[in-house]
Short mmCIF file of N, CA, C and O in Angstrom, two decimals:
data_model
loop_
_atom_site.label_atom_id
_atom_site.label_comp_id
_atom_site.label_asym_id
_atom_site.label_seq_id
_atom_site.Cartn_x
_atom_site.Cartn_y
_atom_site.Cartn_z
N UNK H 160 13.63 -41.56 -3.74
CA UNK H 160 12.55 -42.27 -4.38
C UNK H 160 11.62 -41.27 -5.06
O UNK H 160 10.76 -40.66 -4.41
N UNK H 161 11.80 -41.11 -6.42
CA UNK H 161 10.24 -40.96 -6.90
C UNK H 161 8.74 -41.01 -7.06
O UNK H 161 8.21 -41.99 -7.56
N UNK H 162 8.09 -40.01 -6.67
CA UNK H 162 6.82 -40.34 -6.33
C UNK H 162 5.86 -40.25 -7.48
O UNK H 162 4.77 -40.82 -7.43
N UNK H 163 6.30 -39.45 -8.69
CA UNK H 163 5.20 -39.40 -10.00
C UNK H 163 4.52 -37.95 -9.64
O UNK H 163 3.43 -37.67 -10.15
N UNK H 164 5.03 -37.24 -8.95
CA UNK H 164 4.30 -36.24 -8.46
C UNK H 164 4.41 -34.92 -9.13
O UNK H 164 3.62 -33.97 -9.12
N UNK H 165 5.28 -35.03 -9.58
CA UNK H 165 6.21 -34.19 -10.48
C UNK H 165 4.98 -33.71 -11.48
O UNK H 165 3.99 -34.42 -11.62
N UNK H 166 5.18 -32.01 -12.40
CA UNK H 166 4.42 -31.62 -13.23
C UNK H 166 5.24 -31.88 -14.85
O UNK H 166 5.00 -32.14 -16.02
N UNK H 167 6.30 -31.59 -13.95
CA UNK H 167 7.94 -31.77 -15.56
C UNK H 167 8.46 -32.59 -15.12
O UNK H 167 8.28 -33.00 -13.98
N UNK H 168 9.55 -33.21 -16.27
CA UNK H 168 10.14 -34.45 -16.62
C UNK H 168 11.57 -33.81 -15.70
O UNK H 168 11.84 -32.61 -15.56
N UNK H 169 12.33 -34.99 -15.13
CA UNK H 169 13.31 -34.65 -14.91
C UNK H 169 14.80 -33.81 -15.50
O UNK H 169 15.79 -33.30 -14.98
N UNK H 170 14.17 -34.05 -17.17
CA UNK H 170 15.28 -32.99 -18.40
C UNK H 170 14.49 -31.39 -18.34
O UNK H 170 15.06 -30.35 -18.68
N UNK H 171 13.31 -31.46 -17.91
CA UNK H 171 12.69 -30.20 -18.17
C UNK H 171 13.20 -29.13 -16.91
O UNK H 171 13.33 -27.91 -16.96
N UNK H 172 13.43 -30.02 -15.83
CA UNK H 172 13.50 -29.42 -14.65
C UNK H 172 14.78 -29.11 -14.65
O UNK H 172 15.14 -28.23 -13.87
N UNK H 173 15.59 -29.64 -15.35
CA UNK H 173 17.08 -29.00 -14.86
C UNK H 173 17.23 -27.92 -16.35
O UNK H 173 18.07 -27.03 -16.42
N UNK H 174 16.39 -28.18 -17.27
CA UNK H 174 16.53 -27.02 -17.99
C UNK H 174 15.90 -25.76 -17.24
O UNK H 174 16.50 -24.77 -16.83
N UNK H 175 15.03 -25.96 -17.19
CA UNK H 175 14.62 -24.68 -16.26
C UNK H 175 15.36 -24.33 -15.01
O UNK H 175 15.01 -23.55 -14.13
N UNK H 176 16.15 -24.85 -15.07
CA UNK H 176 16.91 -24.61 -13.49
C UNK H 176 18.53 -23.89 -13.92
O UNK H 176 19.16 -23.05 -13.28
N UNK H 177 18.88 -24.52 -15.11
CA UNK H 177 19.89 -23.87 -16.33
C UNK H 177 19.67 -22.62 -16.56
O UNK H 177 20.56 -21.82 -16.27
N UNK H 178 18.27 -22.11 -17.19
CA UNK H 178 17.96 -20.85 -17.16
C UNK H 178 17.65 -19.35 -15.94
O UNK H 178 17.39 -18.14 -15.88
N UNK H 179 17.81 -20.10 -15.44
CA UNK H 179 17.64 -19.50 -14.01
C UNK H 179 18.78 -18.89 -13.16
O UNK H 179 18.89 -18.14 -12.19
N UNK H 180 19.72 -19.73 -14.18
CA UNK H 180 20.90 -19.70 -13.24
C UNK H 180 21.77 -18.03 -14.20
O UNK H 180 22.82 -17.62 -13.72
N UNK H 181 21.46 -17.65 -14.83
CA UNK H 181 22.04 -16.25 -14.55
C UNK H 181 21.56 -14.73 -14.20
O UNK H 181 21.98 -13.58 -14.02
N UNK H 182 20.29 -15.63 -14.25
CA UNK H 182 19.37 -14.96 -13.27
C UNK H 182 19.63 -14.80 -11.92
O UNK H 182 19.50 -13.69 -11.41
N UNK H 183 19.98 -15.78 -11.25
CA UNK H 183 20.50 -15.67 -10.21
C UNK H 183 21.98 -15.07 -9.79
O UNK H 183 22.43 -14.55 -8.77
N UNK H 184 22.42 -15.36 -10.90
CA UNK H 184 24.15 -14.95 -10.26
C UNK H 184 23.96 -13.39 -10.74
O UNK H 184 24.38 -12.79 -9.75
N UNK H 185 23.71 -12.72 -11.36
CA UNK H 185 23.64 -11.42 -11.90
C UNK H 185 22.78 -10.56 -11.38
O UNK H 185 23.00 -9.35 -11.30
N UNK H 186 21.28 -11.38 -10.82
CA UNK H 186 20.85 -10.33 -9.81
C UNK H 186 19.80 -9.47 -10.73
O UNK H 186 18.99 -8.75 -10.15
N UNK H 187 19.82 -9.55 -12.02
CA UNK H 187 19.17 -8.97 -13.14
C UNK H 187 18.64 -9.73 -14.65
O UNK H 187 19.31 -10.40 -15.43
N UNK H 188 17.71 -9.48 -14.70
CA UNK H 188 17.10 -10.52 -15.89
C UNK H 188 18.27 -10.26 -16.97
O UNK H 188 19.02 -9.31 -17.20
N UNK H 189 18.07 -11.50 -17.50
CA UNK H 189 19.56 -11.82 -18.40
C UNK H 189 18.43 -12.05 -20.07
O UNK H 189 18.94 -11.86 -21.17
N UNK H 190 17.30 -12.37 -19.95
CA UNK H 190 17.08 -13.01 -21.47
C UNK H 190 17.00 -11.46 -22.51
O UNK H 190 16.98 -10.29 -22.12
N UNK H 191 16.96 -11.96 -23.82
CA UNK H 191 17.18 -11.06 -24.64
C UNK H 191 15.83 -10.04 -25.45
O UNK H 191 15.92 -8.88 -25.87
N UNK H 192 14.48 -11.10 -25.47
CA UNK H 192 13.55 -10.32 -25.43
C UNK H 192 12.65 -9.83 -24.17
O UNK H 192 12.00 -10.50 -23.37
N UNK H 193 12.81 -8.62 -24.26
CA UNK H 193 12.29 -7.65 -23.45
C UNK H 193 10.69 -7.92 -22.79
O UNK H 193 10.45 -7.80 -21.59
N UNK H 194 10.14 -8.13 -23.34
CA UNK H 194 8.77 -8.66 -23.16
C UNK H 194 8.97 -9.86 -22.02
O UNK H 194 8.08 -9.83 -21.17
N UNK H 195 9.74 -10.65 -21.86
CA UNK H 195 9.80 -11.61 -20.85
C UNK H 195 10.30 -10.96 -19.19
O UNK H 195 10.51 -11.67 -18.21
N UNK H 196 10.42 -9.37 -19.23
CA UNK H 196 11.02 -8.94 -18.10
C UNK H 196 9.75 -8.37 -17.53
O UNK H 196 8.82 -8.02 -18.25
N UNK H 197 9.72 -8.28 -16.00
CA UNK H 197 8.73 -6.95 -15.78
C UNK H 197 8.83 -5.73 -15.88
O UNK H 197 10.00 -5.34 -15.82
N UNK H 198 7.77 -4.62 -16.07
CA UNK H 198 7.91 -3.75 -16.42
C UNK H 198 8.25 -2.77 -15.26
O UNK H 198 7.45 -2.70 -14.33
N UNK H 199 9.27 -2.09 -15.24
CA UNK H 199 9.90 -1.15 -14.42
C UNK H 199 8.98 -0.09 -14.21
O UNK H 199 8.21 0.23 -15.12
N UNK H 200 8.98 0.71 -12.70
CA UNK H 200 8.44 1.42 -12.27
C UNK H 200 8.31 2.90 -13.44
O UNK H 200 9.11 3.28 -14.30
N UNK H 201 7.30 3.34 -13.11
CA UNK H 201 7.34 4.49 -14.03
C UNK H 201 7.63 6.35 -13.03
O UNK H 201 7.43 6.58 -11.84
N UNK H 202 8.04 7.11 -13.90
CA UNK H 202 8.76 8.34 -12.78
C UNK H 202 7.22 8.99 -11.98
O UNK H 202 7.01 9.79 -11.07
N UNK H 203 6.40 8.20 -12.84
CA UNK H 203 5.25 9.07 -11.69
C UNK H 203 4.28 8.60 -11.12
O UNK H 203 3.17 9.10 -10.93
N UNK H 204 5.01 6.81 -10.60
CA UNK H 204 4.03 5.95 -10.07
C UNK H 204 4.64 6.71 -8.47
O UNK H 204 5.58 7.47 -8.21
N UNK H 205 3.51 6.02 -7.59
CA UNK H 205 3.67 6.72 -6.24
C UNK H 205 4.43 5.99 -5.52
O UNK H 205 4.28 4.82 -5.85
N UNK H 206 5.40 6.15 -4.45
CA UNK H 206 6.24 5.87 -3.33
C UNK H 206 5.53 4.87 -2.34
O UNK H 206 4.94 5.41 -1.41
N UNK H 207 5.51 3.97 -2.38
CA UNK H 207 5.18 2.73 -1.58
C UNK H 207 6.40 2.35 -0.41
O UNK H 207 6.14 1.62 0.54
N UNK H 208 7.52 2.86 -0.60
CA UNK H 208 8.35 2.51 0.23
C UNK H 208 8.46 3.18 1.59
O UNK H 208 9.08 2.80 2.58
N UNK H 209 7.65 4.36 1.40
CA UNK H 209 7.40 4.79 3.17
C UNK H 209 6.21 4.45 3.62
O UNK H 209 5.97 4.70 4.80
N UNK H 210 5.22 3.82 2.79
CA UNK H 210 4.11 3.34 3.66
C UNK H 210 2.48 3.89 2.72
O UNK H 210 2.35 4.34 1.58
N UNK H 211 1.61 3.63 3.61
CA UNK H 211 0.64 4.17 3.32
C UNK H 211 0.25 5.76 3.32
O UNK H 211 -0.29 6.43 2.44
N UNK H 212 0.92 6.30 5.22
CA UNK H 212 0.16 7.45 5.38
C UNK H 212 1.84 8.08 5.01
O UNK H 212 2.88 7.49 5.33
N UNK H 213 1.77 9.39 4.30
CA UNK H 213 3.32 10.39 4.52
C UNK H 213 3.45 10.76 5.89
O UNK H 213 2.61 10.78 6.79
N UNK H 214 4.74 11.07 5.87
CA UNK H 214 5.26 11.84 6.90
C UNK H 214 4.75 13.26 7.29
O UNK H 214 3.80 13.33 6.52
N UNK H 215 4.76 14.05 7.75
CA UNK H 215 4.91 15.45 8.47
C UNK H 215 5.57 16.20 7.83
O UNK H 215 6.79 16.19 7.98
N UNK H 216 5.03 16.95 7.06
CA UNK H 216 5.55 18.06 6.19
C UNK H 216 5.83 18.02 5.18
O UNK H 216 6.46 18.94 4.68
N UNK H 217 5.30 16.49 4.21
CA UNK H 217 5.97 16.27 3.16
C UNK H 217 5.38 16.74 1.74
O UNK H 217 4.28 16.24 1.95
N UNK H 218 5.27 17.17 0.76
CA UNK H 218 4.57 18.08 -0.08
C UNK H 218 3.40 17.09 -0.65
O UNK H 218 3.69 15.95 -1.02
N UNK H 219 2.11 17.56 -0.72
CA UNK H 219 0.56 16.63 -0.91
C UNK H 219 0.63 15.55 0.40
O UNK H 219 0.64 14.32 0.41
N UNK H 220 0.67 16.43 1.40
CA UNK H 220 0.63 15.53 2.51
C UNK H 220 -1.33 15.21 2.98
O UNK H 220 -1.97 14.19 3.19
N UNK H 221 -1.63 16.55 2.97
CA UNK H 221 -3.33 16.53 3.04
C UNK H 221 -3.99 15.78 2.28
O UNK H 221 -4.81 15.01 2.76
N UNK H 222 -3.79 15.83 1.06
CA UNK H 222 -4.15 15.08 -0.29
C UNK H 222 -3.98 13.52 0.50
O UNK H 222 -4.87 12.97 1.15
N UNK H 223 -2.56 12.99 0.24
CA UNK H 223 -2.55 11.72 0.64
C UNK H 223 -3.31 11.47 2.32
O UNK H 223 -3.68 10.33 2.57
N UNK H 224 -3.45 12.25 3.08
CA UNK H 224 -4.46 12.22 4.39
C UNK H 224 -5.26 11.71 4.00
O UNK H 224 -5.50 10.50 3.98
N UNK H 225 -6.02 12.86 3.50
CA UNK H 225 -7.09 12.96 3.06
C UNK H 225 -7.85 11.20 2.40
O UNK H 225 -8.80 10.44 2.64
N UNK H 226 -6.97 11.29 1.72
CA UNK H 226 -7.31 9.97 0.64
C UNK H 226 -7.08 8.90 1.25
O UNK H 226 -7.61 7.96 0.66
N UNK H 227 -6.32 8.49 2.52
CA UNK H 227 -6.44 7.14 3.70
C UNK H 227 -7.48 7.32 4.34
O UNK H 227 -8.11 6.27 4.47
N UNK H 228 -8.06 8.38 4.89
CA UNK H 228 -8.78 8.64 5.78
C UNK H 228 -10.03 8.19 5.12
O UNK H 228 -10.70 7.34 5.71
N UNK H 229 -10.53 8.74 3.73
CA UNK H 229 -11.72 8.34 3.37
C UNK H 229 -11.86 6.71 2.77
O UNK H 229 -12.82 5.93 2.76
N UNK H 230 -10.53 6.59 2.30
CA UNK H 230 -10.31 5.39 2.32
C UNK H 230 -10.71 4.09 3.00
O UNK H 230 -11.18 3.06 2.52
N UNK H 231 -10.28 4.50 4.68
CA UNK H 231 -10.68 3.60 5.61
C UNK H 231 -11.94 3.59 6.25
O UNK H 231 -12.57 2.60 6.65
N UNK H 232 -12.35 5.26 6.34
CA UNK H 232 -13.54 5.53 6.91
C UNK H 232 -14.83 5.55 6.05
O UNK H 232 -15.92 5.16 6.47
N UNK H 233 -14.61 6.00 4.86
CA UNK H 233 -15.76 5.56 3.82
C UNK H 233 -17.06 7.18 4.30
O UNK H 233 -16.75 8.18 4.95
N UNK H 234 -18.07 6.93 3.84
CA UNK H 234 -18.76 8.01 3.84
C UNK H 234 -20.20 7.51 5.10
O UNK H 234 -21.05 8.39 5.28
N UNK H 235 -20.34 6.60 5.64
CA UNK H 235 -20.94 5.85 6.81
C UNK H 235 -20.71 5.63 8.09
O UNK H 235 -21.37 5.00 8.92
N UNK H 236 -19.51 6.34 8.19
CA UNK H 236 -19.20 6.87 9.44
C UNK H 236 -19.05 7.92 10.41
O UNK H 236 -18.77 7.91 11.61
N UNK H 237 -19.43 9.29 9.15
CA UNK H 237 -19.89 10.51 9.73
C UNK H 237 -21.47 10.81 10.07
O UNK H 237 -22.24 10.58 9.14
N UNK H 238 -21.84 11.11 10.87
CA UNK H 238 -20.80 12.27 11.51
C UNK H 238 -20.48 11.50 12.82
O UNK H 238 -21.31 10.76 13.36
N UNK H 239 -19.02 11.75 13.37
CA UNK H 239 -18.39 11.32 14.53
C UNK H 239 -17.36 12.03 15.18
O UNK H 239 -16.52 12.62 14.50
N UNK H 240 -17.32 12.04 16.06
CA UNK H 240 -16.36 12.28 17.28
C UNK H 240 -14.74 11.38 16.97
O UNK H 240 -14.41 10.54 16.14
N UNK H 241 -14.20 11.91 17.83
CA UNK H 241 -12.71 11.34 17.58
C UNK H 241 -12.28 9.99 18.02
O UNK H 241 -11.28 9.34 17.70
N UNK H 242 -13.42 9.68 18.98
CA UNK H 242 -13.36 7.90 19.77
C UNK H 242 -14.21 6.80 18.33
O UNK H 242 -13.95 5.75 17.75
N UNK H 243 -15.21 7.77 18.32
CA UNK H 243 -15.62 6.65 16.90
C UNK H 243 -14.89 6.84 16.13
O UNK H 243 -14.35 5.73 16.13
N UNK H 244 -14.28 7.48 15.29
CA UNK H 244 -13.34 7.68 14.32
C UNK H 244 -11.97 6.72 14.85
O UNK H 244 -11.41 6.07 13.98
N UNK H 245 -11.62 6.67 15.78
CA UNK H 245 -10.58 5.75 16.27
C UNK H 245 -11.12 3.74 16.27
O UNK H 245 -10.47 2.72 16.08
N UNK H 246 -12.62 3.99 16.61
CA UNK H 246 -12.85 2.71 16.76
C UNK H 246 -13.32 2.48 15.50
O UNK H 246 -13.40 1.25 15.45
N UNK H 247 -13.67 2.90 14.50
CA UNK H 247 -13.91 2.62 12.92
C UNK H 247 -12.14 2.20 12.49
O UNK H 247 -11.81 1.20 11.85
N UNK H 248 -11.45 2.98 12.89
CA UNK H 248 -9.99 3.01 12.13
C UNK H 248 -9.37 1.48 12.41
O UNK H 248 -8.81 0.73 11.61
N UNK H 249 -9.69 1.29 13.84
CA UNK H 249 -8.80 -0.02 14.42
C UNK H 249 -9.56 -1.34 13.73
O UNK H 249 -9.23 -2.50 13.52
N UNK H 250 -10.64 -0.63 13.54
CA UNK H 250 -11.90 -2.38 13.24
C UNK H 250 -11.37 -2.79 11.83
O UNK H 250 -11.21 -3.92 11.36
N UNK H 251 -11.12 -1.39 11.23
CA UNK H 251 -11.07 -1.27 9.57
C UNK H 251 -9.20 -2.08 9.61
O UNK H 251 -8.73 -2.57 8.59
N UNK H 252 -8.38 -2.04 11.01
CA UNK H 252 -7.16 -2.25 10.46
C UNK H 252 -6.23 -1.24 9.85
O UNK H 252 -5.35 -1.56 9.05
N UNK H 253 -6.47 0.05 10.25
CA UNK H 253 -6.05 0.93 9.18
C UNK H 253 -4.02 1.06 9.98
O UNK H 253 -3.53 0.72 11.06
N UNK H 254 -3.58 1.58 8.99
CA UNK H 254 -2.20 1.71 9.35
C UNK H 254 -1.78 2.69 10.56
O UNK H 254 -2.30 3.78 10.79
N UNK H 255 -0.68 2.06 11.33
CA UNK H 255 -0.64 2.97 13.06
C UNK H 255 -0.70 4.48 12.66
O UNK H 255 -1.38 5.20 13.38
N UNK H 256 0.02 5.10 11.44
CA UNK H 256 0.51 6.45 11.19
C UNK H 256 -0.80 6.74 11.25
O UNK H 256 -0.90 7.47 12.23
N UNK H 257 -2.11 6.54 10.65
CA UNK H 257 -3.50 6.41 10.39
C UNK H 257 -3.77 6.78 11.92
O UNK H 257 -3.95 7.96 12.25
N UNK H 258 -3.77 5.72 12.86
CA UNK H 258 -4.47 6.09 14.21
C UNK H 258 -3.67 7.29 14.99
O UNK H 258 -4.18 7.92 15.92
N UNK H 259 -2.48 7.48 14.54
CA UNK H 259 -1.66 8.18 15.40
C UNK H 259 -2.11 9.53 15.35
O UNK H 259 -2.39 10.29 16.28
N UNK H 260 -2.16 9.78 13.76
CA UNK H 260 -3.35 11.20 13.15
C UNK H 260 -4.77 11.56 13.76
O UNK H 260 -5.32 12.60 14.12
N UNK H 261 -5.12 10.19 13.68
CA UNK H 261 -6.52 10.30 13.97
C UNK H 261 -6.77 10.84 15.73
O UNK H 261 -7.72 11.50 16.13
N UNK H 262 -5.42 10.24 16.69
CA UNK H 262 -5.41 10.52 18.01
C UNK H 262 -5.04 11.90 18.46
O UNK H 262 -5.08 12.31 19.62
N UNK H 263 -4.63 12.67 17.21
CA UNK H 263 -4.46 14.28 17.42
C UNK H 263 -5.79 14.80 17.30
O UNK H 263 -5.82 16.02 17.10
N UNK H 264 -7.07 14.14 17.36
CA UNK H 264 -7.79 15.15 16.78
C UNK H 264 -8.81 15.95 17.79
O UNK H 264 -9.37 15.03 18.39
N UNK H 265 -9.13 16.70 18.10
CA UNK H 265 -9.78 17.54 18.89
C UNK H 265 -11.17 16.46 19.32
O UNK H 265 -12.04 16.02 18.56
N UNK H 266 -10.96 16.21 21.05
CA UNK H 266 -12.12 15.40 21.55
C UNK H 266 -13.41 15.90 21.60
O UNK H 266 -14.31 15.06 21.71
N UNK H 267 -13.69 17.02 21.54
CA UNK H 267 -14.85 17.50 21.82
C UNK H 267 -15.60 18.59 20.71
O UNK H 267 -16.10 19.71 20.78
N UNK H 268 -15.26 17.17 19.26
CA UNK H 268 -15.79 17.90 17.90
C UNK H 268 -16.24 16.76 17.11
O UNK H 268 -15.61 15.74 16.84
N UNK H 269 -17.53 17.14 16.74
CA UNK H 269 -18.27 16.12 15.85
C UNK H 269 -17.65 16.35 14.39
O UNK H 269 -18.17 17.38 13.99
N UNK H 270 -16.75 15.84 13.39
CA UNK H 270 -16.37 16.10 12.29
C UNK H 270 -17.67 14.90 11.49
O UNK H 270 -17.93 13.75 11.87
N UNK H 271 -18.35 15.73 10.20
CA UNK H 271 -19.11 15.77 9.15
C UNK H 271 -18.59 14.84 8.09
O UNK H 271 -19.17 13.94 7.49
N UNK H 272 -16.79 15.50 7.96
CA UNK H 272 -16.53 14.64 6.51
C UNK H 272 -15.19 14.56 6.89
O UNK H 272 -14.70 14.94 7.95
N UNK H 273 -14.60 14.00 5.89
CA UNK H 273 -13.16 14.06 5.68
C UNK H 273 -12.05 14.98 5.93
O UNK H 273 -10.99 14.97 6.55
N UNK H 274 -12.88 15.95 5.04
CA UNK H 274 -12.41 17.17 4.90
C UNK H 274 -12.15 17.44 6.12
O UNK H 274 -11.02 17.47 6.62
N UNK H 275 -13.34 17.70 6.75
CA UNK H 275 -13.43 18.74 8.17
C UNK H 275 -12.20 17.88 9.15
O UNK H 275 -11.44 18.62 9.79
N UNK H 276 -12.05 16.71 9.25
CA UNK H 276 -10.95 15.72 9.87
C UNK H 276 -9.52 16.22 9.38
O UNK H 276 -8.84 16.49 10.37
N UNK H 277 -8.83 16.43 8.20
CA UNK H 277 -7.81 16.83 7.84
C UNK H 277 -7.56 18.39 7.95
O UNK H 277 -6.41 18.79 8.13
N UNK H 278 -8.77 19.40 7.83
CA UNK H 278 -8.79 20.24 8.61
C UNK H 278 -8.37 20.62 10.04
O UNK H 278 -7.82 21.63 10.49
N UNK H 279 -8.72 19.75 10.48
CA UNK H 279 -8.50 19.49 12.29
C UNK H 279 -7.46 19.10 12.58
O UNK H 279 -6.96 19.11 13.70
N UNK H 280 -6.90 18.59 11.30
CA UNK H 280 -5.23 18.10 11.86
C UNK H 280 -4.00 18.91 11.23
O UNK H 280 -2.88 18.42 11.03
N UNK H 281 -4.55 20.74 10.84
CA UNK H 281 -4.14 21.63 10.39
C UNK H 281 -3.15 21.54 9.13
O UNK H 281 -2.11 22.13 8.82
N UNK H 282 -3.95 20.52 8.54
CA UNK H 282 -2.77 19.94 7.06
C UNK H 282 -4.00 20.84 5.91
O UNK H 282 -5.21 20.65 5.84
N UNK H 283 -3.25 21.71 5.21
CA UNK H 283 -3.88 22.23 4.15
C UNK H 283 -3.32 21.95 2.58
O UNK H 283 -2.12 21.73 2.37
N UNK H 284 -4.09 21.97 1.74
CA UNK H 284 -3.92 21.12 0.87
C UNK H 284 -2.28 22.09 0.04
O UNK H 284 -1.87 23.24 0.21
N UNK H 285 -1.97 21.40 -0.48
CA UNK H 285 -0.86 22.45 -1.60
C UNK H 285 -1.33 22.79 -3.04
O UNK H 285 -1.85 22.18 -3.98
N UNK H 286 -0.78 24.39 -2.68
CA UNK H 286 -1.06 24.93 -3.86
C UNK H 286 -0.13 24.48 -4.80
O UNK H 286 -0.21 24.86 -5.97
#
């Protein structure tokens, strides 16, 4: 039963459903002007597929630290200790790799800035 609910006509809908369809079987946009596709990643957009924070040893690892850390923590949360810095991180939601860093960090040091935090977690920037 038909309800009228519909936005397209029943010819519109199976045309659009026509077009779709080698879209689907191919797995790859099929139409001929280019402008109707999205635009493909570029060689020096950044790696989203391992996450927010890098791994351990990976080259601009401080840099990308660096740049979650102030990210989540902002400039209103120094100066702090490593328990506030943990309870800013969890409130903020920040990513586990995020707290896991943050749980290396020396308990019995008031860190100032960012800096001094990625410091503490002996990541130096690359030359």
């Amino acid at each position: 039963m038909q309800r009228g609910s519909d936005r397209l006509s029943v010819h519109k809908d199976d045309e659009m459903k026509h077009e779709l369809q080698g879209l689907i079987r191919s797995g790859h946009p099929t139409r001929a002007e280019e402008w109707h596709d999205p635009e493909p990643a570029a060689d020096d957009d950044p790696d989203v597929a391992l996450g927010p924070v890098p791994a351990r040893g990976t080259t601009g690892e401080a840099e990308a630290v660096r740049f979650e850390f102030a990210r989540r923590l902002g400039r209103t949360s120094f100066p702090a200790d490593r328990e506030e810095l943990l309870r800013v991180l969890e409130d903020r939601h920040a990513p586990d790799g995020l707290i896991a860093l943050a749980e290396e960090l020396p308990a019995d040091r008031t860190f100032h800035t960012v800096q001094e935090v990625v410091s503490a977690l002996g990541l130096r920037p690359s030359t």
